[in-house]
mmCIF file of C-alpha atoms in Angstrom:
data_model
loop_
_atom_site.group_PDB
_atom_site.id
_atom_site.type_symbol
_atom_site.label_atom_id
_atom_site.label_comp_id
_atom_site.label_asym_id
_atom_site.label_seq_id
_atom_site.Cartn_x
_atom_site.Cartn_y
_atom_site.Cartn_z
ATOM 1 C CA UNK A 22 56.387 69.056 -13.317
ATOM 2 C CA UNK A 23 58.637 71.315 -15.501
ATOM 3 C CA UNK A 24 61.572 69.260 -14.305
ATOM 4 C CA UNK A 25 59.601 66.142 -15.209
ATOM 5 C CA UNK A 26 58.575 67.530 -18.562
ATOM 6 C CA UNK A 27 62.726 68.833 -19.098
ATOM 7 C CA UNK A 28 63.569 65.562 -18.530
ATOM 8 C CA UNK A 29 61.069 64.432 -20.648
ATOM 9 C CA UNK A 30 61.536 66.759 -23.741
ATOM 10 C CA UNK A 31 65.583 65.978 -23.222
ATOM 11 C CA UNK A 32 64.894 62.442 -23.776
ATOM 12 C CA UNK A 33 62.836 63.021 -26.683
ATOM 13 C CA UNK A 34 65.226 65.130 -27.872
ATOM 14 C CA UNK A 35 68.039 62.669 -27.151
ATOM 15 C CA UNK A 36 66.740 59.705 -28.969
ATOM 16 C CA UNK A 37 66.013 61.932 -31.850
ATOM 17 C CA UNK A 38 69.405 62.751 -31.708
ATOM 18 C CA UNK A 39 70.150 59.117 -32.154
ATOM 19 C CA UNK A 40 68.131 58.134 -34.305
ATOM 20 C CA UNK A 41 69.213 60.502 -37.097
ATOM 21 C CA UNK A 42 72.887 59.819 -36.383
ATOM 22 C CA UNK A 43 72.197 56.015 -36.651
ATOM 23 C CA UNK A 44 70.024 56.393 -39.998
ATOM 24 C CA UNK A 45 72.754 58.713 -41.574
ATOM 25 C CA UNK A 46 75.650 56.531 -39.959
ATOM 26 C CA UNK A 47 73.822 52.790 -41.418
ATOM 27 C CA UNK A 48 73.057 54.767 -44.428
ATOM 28 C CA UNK A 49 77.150 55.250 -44.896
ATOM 29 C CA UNK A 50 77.916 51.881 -43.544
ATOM 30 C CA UNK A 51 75.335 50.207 -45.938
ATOM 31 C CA UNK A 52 77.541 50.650 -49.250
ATOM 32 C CA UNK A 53 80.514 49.355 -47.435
ATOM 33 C CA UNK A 54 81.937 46.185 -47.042
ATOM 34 C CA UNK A 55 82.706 44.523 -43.625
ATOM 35 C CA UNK A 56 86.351 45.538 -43.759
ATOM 36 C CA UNK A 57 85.558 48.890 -44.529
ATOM 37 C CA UNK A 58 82.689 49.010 -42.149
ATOM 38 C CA UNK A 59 84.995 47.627 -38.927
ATOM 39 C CA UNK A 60 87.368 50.243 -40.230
ATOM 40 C CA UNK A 61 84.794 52.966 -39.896
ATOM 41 C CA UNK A 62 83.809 51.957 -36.851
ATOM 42 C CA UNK A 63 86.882 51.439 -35.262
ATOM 43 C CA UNK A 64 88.211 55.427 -36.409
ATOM 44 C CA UNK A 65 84.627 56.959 -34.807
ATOM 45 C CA UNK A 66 85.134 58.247 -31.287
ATOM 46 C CA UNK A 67 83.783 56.672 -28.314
ATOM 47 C CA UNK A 68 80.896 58.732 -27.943
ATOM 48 C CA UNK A 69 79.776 58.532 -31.334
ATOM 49 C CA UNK A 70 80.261 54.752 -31.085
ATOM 50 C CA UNK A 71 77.484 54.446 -27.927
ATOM 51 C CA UNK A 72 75.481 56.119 -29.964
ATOM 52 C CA UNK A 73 75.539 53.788 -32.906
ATOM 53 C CA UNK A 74 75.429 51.059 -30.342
ATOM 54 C CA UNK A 75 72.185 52.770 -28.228
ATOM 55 C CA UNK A 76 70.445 53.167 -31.858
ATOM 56 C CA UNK A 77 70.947 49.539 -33.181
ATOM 57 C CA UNK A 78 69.551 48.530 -29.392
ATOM 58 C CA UNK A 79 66.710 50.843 -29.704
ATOM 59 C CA UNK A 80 65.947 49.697 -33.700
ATOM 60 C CA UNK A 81 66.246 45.668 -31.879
ATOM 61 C CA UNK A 82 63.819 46.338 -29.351
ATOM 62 C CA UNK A 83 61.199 48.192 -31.532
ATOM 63 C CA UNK A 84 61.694 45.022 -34.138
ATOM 64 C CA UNK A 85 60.691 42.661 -31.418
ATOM 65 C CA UNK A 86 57.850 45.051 -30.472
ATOM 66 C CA UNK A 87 56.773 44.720 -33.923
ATOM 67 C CA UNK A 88 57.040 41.250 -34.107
ATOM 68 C CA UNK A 89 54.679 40.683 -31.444
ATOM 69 C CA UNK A 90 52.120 43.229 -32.225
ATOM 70 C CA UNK A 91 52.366 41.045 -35.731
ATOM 71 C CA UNK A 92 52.115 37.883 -33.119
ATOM 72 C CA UNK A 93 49.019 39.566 -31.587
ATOM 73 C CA UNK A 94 47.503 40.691 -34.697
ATOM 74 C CA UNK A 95 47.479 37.132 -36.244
ATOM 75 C CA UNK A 96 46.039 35.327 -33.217
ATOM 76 C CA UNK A 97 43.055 37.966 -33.167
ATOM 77 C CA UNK A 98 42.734 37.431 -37.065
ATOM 78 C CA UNK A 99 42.946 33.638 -36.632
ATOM 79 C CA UNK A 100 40.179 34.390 -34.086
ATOM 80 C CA UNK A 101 37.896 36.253 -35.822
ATOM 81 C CA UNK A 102 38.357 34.040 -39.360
ATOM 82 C CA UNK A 103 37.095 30.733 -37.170
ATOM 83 C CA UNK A 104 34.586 33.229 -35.554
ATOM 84 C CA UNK A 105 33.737 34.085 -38.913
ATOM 85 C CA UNK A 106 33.824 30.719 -40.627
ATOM 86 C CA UNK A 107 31.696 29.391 -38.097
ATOM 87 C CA UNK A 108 29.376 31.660 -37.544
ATOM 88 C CA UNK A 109 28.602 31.644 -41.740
ATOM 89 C CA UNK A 110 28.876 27.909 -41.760
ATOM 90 C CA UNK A 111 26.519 28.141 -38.823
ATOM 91 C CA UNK A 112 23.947 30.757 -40.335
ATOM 92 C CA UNK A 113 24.107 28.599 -43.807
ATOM 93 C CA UNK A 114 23.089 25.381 -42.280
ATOM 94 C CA UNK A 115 20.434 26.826 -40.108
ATOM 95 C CA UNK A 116 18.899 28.758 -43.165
ATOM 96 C CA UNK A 117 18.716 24.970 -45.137
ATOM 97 C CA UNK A 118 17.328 23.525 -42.147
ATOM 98 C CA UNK A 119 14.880 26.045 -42.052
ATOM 99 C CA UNK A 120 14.418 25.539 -45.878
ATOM 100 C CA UNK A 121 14.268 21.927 -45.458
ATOM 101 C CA UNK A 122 11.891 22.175 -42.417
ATOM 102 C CA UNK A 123 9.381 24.579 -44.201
ATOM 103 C CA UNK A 124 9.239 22.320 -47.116
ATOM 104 C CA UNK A 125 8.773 19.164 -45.519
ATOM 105 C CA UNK A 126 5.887 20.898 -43.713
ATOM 106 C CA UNK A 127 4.681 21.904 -46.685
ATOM 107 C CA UNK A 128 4.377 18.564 -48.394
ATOM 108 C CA UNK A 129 3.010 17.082 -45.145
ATOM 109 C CA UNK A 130 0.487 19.319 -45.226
ATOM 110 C CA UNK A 131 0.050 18.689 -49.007
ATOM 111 C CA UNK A 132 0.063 14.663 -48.457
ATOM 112 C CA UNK A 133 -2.743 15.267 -45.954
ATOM 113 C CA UNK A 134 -4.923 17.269 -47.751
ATOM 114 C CA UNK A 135 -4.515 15.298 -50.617
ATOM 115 C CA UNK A 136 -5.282 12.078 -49.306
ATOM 116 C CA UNK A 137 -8.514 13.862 -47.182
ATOM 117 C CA UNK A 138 -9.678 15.044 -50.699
ATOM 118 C CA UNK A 139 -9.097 11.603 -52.437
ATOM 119 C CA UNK A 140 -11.147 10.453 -49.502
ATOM 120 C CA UNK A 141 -14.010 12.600 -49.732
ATOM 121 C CA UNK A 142 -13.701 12.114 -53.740
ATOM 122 C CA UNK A 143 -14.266 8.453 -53.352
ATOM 123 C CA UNK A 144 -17.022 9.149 -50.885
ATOM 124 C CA UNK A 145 -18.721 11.238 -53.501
ATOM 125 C CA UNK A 146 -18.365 8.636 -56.327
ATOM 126 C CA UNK A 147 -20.085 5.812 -53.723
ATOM 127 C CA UNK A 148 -23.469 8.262 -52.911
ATOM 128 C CA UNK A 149 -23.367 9.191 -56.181
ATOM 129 C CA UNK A 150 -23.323 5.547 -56.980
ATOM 130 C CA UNK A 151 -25.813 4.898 -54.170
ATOM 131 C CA UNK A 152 -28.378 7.688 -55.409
ATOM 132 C CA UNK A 153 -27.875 6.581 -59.057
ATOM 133 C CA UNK A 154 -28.974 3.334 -58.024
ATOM 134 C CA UNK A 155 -32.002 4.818 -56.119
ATOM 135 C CA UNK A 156 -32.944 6.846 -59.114
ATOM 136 C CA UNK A 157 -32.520 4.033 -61.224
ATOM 137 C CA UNK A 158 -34.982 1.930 -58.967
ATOM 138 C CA UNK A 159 -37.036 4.942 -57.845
ATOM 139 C CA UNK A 160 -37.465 5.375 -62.365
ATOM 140 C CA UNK A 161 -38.448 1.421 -62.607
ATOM 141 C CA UNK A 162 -40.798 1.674 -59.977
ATOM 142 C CA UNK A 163 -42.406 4.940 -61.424
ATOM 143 C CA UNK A 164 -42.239 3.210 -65.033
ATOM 144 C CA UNK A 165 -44.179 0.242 -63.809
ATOM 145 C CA UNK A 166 -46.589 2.311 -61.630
ATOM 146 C CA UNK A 167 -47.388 4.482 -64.935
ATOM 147 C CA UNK A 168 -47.977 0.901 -66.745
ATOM 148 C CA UNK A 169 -50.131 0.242 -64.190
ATOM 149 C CA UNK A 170 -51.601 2.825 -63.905
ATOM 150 C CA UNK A 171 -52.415 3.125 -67.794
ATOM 151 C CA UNK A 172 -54.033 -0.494 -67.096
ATOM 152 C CA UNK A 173 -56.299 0.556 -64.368
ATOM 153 C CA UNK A 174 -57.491 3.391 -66.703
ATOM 154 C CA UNK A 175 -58.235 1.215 -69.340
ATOM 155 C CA UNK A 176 -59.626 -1.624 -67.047
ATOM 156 C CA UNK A 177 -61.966 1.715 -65.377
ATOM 157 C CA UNK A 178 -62.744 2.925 -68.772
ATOM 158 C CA UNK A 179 -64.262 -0.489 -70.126
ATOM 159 C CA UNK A 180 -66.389 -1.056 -67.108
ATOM 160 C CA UNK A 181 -67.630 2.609 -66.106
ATOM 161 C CA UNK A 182 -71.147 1.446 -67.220
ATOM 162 C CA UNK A 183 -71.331 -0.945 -63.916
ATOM 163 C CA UNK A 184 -69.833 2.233 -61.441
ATOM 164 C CA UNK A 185 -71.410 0.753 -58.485
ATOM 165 C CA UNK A 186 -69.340 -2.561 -59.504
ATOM 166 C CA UNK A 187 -65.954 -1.067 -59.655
ATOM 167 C CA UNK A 188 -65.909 1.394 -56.776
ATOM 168 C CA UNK A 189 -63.480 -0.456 -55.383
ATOM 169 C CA UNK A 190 -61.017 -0.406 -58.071
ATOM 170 C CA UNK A 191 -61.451 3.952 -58.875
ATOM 171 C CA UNK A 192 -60.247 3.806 -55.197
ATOM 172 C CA UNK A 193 -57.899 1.640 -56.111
ATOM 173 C CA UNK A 194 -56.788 3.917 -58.831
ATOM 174 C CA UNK A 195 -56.896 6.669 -56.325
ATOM 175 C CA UNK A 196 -54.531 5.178 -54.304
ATOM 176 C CA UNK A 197 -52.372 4.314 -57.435
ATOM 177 C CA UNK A 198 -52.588 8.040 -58.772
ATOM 178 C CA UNK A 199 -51.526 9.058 -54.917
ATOM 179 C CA UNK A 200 -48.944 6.527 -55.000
ATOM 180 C CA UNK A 201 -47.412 7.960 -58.618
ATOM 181 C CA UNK A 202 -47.560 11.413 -57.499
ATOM 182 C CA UNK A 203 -45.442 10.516 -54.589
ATOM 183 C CA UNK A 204 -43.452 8.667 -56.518
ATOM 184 C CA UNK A 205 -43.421 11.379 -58.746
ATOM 185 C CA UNK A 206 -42.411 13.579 -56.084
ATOM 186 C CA UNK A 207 -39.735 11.503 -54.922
ATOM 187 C CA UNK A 208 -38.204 10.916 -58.304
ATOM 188 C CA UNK A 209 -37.685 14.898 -58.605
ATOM 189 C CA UNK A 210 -36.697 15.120 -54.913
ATOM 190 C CA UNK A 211 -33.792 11.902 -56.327
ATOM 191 C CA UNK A 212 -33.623 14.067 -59.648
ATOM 192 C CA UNK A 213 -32.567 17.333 -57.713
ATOM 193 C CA UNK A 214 -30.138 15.389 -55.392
ATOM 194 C CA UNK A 215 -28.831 13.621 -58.396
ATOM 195 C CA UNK A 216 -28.074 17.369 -60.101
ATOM 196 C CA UNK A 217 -27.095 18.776 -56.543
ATOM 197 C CA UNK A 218 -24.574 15.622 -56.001
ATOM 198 C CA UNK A 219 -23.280 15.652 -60.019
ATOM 199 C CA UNK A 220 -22.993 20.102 -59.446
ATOM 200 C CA UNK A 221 -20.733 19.080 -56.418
ATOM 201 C CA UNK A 222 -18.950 16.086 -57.862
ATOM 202 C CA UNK A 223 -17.868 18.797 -61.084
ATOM 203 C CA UNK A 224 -17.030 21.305 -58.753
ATOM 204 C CA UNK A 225 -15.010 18.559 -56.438
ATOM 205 C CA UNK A 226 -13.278 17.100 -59.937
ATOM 206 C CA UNK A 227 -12.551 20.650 -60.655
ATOM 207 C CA UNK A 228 -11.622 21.828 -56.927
ATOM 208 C CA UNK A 229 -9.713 18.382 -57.581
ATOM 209 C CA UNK A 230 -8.022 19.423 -60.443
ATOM 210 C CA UNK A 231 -6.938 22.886 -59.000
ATOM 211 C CA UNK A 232 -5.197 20.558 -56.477
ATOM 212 C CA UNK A 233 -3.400 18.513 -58.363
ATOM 213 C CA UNK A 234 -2.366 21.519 -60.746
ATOM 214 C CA UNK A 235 -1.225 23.609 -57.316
ATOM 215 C CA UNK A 236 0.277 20.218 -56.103
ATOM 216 C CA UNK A 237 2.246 19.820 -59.620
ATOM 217 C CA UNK A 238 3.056 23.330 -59.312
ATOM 218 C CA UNK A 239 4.237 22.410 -55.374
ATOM 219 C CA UNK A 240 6.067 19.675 -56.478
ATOM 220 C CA UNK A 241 8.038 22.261 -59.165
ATOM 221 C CA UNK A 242 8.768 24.336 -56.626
ATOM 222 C CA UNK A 243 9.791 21.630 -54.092
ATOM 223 C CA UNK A 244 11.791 20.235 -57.181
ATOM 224 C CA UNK A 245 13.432 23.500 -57.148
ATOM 225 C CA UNK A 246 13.850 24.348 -53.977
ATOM 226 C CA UNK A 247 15.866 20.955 -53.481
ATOM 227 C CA UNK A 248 17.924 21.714 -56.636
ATOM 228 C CA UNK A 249 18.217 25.107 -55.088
ATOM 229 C CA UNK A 250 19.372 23.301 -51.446
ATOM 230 C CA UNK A 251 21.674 21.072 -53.312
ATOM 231 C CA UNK A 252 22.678 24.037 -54.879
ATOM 232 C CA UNK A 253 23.099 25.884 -51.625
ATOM 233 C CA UNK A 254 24.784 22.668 -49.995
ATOM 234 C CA UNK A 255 27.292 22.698 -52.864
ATOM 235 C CA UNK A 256 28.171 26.048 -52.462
ATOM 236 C CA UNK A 257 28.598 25.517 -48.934
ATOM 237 C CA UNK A 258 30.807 22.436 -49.441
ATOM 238 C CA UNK A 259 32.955 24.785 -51.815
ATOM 239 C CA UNK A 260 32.747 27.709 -49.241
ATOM 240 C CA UNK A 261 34.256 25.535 -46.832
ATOM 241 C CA UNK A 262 36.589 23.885 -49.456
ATOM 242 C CA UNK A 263 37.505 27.916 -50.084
ATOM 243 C CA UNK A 264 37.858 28.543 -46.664
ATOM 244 C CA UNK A 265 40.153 25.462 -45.575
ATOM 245 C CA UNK A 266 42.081 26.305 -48.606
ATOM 246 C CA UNK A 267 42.251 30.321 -47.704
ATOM 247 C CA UNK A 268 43.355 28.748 -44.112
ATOM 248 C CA UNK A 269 45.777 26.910 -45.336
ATOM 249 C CA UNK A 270 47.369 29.511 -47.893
ATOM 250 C CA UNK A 271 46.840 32.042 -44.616
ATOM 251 C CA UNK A 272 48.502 29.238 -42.211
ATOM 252 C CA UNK A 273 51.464 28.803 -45.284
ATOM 253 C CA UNK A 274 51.651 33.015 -45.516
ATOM 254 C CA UNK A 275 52.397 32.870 -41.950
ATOM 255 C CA UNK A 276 54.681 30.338 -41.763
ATOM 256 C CA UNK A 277 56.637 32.134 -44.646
ATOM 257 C CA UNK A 278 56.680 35.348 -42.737
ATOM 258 C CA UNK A 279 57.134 33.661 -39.724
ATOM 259 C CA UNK A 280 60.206 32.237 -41.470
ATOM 260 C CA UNK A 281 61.323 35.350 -42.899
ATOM 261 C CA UNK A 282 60.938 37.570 -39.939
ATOM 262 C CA UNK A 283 62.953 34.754 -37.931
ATOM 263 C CA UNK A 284 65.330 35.140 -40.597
ATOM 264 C CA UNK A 285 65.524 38.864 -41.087
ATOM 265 C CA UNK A 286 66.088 38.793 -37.269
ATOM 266 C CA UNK A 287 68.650 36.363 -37.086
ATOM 267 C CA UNK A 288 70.610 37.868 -39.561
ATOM 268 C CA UNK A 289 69.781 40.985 -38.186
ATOM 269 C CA UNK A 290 71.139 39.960 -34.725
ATOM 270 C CA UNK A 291 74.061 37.901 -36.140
ATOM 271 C CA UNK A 292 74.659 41.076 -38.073
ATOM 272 C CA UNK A 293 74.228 43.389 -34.993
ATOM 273 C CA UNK A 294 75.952 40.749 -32.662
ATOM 274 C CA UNK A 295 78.572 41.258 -35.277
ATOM 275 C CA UNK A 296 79.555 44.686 -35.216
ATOM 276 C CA UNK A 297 78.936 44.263 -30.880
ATOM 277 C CA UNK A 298 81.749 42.050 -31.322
ATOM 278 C CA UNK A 299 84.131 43.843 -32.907
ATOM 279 C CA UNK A 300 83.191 47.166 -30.707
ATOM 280 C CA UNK A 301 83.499 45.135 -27.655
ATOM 281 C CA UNK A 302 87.181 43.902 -29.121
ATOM 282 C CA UNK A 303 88.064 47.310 -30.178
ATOM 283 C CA UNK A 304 86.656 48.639 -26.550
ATOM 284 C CA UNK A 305 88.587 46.053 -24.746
ATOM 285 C CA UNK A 306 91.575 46.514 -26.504
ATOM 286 C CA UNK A 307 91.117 50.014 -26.028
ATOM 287 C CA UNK A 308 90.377 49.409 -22.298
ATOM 288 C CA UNK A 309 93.444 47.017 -22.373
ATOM 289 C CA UNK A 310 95.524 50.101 -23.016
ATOM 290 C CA UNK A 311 93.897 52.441 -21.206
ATOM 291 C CA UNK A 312 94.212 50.200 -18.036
ATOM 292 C CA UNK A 313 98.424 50.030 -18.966
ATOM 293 C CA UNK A 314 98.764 53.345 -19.475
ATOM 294 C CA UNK A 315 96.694 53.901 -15.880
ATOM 295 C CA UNK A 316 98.765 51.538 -13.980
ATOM 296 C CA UNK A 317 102.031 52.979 -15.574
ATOM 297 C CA UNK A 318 100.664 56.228 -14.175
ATOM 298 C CA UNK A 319 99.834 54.504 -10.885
ATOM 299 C CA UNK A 320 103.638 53.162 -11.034
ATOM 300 C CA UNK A 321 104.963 56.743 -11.580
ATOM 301 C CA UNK A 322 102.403 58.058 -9.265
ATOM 302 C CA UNK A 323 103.743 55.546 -6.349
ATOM 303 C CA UNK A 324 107.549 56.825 -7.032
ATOM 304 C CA UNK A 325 106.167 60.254 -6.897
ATOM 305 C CA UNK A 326 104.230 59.591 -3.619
ATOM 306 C CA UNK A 327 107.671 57.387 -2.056
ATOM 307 C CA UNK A 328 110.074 60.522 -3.183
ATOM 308 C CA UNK A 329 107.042 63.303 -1.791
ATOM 309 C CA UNK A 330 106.727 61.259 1.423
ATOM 310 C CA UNK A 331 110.629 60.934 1.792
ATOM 311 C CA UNK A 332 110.900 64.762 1.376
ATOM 312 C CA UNK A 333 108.113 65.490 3.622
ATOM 313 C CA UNK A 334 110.243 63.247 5.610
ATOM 314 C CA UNK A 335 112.937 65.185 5.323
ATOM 315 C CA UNK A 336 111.322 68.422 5.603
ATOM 316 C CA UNK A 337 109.525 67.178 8.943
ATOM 317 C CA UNK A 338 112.873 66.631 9.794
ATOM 318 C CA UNK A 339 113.596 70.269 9.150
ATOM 319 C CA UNK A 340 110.758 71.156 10.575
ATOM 320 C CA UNK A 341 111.416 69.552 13.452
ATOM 321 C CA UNK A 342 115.212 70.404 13.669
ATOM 322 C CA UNK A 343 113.677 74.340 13.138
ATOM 323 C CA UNK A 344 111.140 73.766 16.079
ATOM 324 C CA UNK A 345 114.273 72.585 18.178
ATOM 325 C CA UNK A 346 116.599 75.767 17.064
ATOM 326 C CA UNK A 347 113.501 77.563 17.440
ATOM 327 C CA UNK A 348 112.737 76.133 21.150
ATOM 328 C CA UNK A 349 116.709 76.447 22.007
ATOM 329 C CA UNK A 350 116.843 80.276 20.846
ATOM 330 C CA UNK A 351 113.718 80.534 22.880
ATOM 331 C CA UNK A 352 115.204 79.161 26.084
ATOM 332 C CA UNK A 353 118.826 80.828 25.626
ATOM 333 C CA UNK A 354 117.510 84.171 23.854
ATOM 334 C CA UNK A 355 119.505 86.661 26.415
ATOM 335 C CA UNK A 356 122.927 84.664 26.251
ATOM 336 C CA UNK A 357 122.703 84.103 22.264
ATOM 337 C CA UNK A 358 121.330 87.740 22.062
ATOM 338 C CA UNK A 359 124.690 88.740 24.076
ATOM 339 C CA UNK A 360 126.833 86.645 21.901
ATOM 340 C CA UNK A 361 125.386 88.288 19.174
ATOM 341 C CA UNK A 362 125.754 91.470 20.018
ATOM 342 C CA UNK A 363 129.587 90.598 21.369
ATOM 343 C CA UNK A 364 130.503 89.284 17.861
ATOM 344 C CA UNK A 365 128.438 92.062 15.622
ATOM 345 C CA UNK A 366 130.761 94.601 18.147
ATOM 346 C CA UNK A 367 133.724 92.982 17.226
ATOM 347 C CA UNK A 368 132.760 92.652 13.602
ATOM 348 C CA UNK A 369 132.384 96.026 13.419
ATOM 349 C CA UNK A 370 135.222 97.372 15.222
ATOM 350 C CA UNK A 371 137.283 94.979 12.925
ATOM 351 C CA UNK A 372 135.672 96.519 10.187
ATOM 352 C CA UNK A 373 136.731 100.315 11.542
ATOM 353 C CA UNK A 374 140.039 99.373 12.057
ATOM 354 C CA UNK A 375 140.615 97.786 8.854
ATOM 355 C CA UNK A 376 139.286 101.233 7.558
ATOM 356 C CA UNK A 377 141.366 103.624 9.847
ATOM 357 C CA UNK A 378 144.349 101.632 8.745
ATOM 358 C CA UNK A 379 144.469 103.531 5.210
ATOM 359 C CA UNK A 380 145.070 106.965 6.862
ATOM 360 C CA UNK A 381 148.087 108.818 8.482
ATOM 361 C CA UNK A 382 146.759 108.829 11.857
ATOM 362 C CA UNK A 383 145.189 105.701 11.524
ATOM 363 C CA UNK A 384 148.084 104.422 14.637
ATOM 364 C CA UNK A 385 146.524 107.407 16.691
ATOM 365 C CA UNK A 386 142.992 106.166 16.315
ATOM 366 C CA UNK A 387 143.905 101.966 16.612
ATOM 367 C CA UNK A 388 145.869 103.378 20.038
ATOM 368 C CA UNK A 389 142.814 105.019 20.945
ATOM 369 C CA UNK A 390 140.675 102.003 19.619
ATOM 370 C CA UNK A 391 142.590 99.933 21.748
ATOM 371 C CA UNK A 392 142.368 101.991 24.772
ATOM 372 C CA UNK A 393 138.685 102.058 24.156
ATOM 373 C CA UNK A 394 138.246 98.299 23.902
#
């Protein structure tokens, strides 16, 4: 793990490196022209020059990166403003449904109740017509039955002398004063019902009149409501007119920045591609040399080889000459050991000899010599 992590931390440590040599290199290279910046370029080392290269590679690839996380970030926003558009376009339209199905509800149920209460209305004008008309007759009847009546009491008051006579008729007038009582009776019963029937017929005109003030007062509020849902539609109709026109501005914005990032890249990679260019030029020409000067080396490097493998030719040669002296003083060792010995005698009694001959009795010693050898 710590050789992971050192590798890690080097590489961190590396890119940092090349990142601030690129920004303080492109910040140089920025106020220069082309010639001056192919100049630059060409004078930095190699090193340096991979650097520059690695950077502008590294600054590429994090542009692209950018570019689609900018990609990415527009589809989701494209998603979520159709998401959005809809769902508000969707939430509007159900909330003026819901408007529009309430109120039609309302005025159904209004239409119904109004017609039910013209309905009972006009059944209250016919029994109050009917049980006016009752009265009306019930009153003549009672009106003539009093007239009668009156002439019965007259008729009973001129003949009460002859009682015995007229018993007939005082039952008569019993029956009439029964019958007017009744009558009577019934005309207060029709009297009541008439009051009962007018007390609901005012309180139905004014229950009536309630209803058509809360229906006027409906009908305001419907009035409203539907000025309020055309209202509400035209604001919808301009939301969406807003929102096709935001989509199209947005849809235009991103075509502009879609042309201007193209742009910025292409430049950026013409730019880039460039400057790779003229490295690559400078690096092959550089290579061009480098590859001439190597096989001029290899040249001088094959003549060394040919004149090292002609004298290790002729120093095998030696060798093996040696190995042959060596192998014949080997074999021969006593006789060449003699000869040796013979001829370092000689050389040495040569040498005496040459020395005795200086001296007065050198002939003494060179007789004596000679008698030796």
């Amino acid at each position: 793990m710590d050789a992971v992590f050192g590798r890690v931390r080097d590489a961190v440590n590396h890119l940092g490196h090349v990142h601030d040599a690129y920004v303080q290199q492109n910040r140089v290279l920025q106020n220069m022209p082309n010639e001056k910046q192919l100049i630059e370029i060409r004078s930095m080392s190699e090193q340096k020059i991979r650097e520059l290269l690695e950077a502008q590679l590294i600054k590429i690839h994090q542009n692209e990166r950018e570019i689609e996380g900018l990609w990415k970030e527009n589809h989701d926003l494209k998603k979520q403003l159709s998401y959005a558009e809809s769902h508000v376009v969707r939430l509007q339209i159900e909330a003026v449904d819901k408007a529009a199905t309430a109120i039609n509800e309302m005025l159904s149920t209004f239409d119904k109740r109004e017609v039910s209460l013209t309905t009972g209305l006009c059944d209250l004008k016919q029994k109050y017509a009917l049980l006016s008309a009752q009265n009306d007759s019930l009153q003549l009847q009672l009106t003539e039955a009093n007239e009668k009546l009156e002439k019965m009491t007259v008729v009973t008051f001129i003949k009460s002398l002859s009682i015995p006579i007229y018993l007939s008729s005082v039952e008569e007038i019993r029956e009439l004063n029964k019958a007017r009582d009744l009558l009577r009776f019934e005309c207060d019963s029709l009297q009541n019902c008439k009051q009962h029937m007018e007390k609901n017929l005012c309180d139905t005109k004014n229950y009536v009149i309630d209803l058509e003030s809360e229906l006027k007062l409906v009908k305001e509020q419907l009035r409203i409501a539907r000025q309020e849902c055309s209202t509400r539609e035209n604001d919808i109709s301009k939301l969406r007119d807003d929102l096709e026109r935001e989509k199209e501005d947005s849809r235009q914005r991103m075509v502009q920045f879609e042309k201007k990032v193209t742009k910025e890249s292409d430049d950026y990679r013409a730019k880039t591609e460039g400057k790779f260019i003229a490295f690559k030029e400078e690096e092959d020409r550089k290579y061009a040399c480098a590859l001439r000067d190597i096989k001029m080396k290899l040249q001088t490097s094959d003549r060394q080889r040919i004149e090292a493998e002609l004298k290790l030719a002729e120093v095998e040669k030696q060798r093996r000459d040696a190995e042959a002296k060596v192998i014949h003083y080997e074999n021969n060792f006593d006789h060449i050991r003699g000869q040796v010995e013979g001829q370092a005698i000689r050389h040495m009694v040569g040498g005496c000899m040459n020395a005795l001959a200086s001296f007065p009795s050198a002939r003494k010693i060179e007789i004596g010599t000679r008698y030796i050898l």
